Short mmCIF file of C-alpha atoms in Angstrom, two decimals:
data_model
loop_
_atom_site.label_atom_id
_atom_site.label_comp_id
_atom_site.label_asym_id
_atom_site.label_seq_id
_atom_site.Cartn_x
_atom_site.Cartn_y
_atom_site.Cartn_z
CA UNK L 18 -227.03 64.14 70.31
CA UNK L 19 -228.67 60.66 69.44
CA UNK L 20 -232.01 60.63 71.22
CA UNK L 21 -232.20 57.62 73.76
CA UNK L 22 -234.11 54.25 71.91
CA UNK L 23 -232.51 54.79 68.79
CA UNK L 24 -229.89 52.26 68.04
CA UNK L 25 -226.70 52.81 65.75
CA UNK L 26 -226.29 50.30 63.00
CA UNK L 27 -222.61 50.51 61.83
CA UNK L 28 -221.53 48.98 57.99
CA UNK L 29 -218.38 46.82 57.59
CA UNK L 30 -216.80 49.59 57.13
CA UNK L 31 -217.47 51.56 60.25
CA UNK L 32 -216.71 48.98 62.63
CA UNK L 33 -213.15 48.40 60.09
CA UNK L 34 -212.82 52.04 61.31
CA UNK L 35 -213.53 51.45 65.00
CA UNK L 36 -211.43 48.30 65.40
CA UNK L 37 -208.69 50.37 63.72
CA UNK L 38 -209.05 52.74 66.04
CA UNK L 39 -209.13 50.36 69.43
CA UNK L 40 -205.65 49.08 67.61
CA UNK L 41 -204.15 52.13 67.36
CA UNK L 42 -204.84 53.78 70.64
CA UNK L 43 -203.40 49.54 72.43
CA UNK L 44 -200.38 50.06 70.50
CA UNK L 45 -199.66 53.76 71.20
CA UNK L 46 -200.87 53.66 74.90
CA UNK L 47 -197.43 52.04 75.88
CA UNK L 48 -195.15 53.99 74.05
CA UNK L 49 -196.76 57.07 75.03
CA UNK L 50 -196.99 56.22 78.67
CA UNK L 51 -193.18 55.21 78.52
CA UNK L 52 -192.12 58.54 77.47
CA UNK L 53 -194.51 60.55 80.12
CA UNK L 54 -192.82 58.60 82.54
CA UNK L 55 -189.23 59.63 81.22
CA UNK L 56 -190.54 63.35 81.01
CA UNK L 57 -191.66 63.27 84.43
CA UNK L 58 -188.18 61.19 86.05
CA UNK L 59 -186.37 63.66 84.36
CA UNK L 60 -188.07 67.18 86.08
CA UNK L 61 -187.78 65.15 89.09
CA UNK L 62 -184.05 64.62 88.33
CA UNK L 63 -183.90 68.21 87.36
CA UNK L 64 -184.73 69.55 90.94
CA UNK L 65 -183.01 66.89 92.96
CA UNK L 66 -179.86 68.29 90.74
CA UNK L 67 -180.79 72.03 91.86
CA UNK L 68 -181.32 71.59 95.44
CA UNK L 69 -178.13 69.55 95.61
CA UNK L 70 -176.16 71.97 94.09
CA UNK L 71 -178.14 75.01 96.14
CA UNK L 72 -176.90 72.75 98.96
CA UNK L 73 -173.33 72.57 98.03
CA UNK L 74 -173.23 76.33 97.39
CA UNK L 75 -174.79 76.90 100.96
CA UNK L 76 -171.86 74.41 102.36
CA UNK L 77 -169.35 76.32 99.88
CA UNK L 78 -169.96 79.72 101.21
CA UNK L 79 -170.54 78.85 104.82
CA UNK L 80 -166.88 77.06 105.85
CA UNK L 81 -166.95 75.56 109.26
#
């Protein structure tokens, strides 16, 4: 831990490293959010498919 008062003094080079960093993490934020999303429509996809075809086994093996 850095004790409170001190200040950080960064070279060139660390705050290359840190603007680098803020660059990397803006440009992979979207693409990584983007696939999340498609992860998470396709579970939901996943058990709409299962109860619909729990549903059309119920209907198959109960006939009217």
């Amino acid at each position: 831990m850095i004790p409170a008062g001190i200040k950080l003094v960064f070279s060139i080079c660390g705050w290359i490293l840190i603007i680098v960093a803020y660059v990397a993490v803006l440009l992979a934020l979207p693409f990584s959010a983007c696939v999340c999303v498609k992860v998470i429509a396709a579970e939901g996809e996943k058990k709409a498919l299962e109860s619909l075809n729990e549903a059309a086994n119920m209907i198959a093996d109960s006939p009217c």
